[in-house]
Coordinates of C-alpha atoms and ligand atoms in Angstrom, one line a residue:
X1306 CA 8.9 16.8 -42.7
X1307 CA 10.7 20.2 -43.3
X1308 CA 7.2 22.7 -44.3
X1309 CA 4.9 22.8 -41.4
X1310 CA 0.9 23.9 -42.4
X1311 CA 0.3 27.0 -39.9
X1312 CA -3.1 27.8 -41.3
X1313 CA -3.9 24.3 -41.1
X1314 CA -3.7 24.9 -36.8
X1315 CA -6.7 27.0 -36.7
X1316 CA -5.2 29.2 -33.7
X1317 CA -7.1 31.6 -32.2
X1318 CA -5.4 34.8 -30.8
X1319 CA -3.4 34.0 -27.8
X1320 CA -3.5 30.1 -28.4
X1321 CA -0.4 27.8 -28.8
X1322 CA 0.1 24.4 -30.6
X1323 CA 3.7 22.5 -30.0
X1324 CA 4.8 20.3 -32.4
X1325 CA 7.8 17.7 -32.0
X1326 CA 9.3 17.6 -35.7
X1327 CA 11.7 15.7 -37.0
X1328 CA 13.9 17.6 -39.8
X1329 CA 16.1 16.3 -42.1
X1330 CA 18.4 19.5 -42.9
X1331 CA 20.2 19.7 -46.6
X1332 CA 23.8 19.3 -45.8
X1333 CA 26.3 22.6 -44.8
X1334 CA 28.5 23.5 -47.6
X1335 CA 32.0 25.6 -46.1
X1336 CA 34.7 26.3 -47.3
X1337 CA 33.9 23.6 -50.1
X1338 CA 33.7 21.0 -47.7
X1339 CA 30.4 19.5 -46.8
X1340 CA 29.2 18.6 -43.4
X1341 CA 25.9 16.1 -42.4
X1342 CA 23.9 16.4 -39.6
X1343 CA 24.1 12.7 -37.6
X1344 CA 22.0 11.1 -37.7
X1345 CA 19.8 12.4 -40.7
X1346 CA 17.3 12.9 -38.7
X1347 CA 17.0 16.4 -36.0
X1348 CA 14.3 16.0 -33.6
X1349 CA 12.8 19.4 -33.3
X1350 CA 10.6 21.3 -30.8
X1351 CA 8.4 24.3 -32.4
X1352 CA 5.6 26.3 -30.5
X1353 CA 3.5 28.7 -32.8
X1354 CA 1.7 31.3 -31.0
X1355 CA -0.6 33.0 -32.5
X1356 CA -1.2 37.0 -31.6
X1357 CA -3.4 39.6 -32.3
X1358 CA -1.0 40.7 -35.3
X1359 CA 0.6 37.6 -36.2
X1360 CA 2.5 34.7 -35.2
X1361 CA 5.3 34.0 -33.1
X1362 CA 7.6 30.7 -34.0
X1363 CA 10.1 29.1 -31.5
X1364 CA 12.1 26.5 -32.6
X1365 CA 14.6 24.7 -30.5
X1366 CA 17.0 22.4 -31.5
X1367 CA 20.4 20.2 -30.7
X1368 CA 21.8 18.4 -33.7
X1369 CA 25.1 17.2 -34.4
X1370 CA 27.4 17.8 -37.4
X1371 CA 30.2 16.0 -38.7
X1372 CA 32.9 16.4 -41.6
X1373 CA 36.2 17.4 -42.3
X1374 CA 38.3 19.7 -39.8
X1375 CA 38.8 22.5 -41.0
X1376 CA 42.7 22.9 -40.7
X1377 CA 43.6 18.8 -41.3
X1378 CA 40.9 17.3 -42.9
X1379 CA 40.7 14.7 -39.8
X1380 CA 37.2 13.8 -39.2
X1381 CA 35.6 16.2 -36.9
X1382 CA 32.3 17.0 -35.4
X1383 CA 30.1 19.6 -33.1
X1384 CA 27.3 19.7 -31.1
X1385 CA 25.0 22.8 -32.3
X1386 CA 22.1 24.3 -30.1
X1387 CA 19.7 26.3 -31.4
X1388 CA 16.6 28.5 -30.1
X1389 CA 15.1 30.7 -32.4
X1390 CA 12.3 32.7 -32.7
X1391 CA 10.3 34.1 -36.0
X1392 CA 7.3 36.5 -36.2
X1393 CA 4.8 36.7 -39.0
X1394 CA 2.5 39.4 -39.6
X1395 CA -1.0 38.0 -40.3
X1396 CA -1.5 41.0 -42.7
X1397 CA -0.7 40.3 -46.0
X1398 CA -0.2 44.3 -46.4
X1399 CA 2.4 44.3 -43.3
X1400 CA 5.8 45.8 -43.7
X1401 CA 8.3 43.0 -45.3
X1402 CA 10.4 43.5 -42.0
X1403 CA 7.1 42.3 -40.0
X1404 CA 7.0 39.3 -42.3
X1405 CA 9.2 36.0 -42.1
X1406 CA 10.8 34.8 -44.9
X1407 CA 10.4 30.9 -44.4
X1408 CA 6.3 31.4 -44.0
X1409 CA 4.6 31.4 -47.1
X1410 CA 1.1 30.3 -48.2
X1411 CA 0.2 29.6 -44.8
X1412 CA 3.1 27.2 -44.3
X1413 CA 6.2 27.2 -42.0
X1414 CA 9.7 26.1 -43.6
X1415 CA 10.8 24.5 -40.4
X1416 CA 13.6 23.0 -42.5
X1417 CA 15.1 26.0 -44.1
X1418 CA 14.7 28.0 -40.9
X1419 CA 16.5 25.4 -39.0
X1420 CA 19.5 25.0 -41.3
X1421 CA 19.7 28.6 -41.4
X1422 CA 20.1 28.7 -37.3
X1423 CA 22.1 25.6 -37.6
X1424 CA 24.8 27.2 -39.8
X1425 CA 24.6 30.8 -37.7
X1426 CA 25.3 28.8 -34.4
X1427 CA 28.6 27.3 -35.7
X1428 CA 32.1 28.8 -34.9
X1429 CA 34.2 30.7 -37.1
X1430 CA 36.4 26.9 -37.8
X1431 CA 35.3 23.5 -37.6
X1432 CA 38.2 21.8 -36.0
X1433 CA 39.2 18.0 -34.6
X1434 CA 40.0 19.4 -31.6
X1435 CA 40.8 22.9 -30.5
X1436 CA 44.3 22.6 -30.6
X1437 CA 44.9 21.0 -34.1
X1438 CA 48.2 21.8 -35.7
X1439 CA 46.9 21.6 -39.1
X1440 CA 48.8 20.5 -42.0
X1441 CA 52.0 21.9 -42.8
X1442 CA 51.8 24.6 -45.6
X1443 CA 54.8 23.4 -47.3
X1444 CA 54.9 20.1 -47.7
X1445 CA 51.3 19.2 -46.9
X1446 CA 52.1 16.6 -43.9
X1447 CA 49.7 16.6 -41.0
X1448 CA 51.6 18.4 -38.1
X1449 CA 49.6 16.2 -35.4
X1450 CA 50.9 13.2 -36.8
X1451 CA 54.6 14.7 -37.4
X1452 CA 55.4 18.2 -35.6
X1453 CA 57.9 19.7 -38.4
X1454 CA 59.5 22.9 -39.1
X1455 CA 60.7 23.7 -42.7
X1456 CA 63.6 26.3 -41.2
X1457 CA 66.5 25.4 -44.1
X1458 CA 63.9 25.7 -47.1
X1459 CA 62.1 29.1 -46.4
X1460 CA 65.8 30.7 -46.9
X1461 CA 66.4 28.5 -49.6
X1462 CA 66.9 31.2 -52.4
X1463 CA 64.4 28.9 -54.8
X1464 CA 61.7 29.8 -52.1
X1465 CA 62.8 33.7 -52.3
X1466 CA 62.2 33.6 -55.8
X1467 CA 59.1 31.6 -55.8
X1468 CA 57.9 34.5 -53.5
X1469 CA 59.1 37.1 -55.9
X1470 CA 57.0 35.3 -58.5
X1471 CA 53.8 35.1 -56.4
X1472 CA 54.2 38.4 -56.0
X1473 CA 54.5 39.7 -59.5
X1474 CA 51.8 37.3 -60.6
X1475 CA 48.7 39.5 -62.3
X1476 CA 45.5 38.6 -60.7
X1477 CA 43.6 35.8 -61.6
Ligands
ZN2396 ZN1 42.4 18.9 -37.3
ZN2397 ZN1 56.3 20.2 -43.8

């Protein structure tokens, strides 16, 4: 279940209702490689308090993503915490800063707002392990597998000239 019914709580100021959700988050697209949450499945913990102006929304979270690392393509995978909160002016005339974007019609898009956190928790790179060497930008090999140096081809004049080429290239 991704869009939770807020109205449907009947909350009067200054009450609470917890809810344990279970998402199923669309997969992360970066860098044009994908990564799944495992399993499908992210248990969630949200508390909606109701105020005098609005709503309050905390979500917490702990999910797990896996795909390819970012610098060798080698299976990887994270752990992601998230605790967020969201506030929701009741008043349909409230500033649009005061409003939240995943509550509309009186319904909470626990699923959007959670793959949003999920994808602002992660680290700049995605990696196998936090020393991967990557794969070498010359030939392609994975430097885990086979540390290598190309020292004799980057003076290679062909390489010079590639370079030169590269360089004078128009855009696009
Ligand atoms: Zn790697
Ligand atoms: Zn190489």
């Amino acid at each position: 279940m991704a869009r939770f019914s807020v109205r449907g709580l009947r909350l009067r100021p200054g009450q609470k209702h917890h809810e344990s959700l279970r998402l199923v988050l669309d997969p992360l697209v970066l860098g044009g490689e994908t990564y799944h949450t495992v399993p499908p499945e992210t248990p969630a913990e949200l508390v909606v308090q109701r105020a005098a102006t609005g709503d309050i929304f905390r979500l917490a979270l702990s999910t797990r993503l896996e795909g390819p690392c970012m610098r060798c393509l080698a299976p990887a995978s994270l752990t992601v915490e998230v605790h967020a909160q969201e506030y929701d002016a009741t008043d349909a005339g409230a500033d649009e800063e005061l409003r939240s974007e995943y509550v509309s019609d009186g319904e909470l898009d626990a699923g959007a707002w959670a793959r949003d956190q999920v994808a602002l928790a992660l680290p700049d790179q995605i990696l196998c392990r936090p020393d991967c060497a990557g794969l070498c930008p010359i030939c392609g090999k994975d430097l885990n597998v086979e540390p290598h140096e190309h020292a004799e081809e980057a003076v290679d004049p062909r390489w010079a000239a590639l370079e030169a080429f590269r360089t004078d290239a128009p855009d696009g």
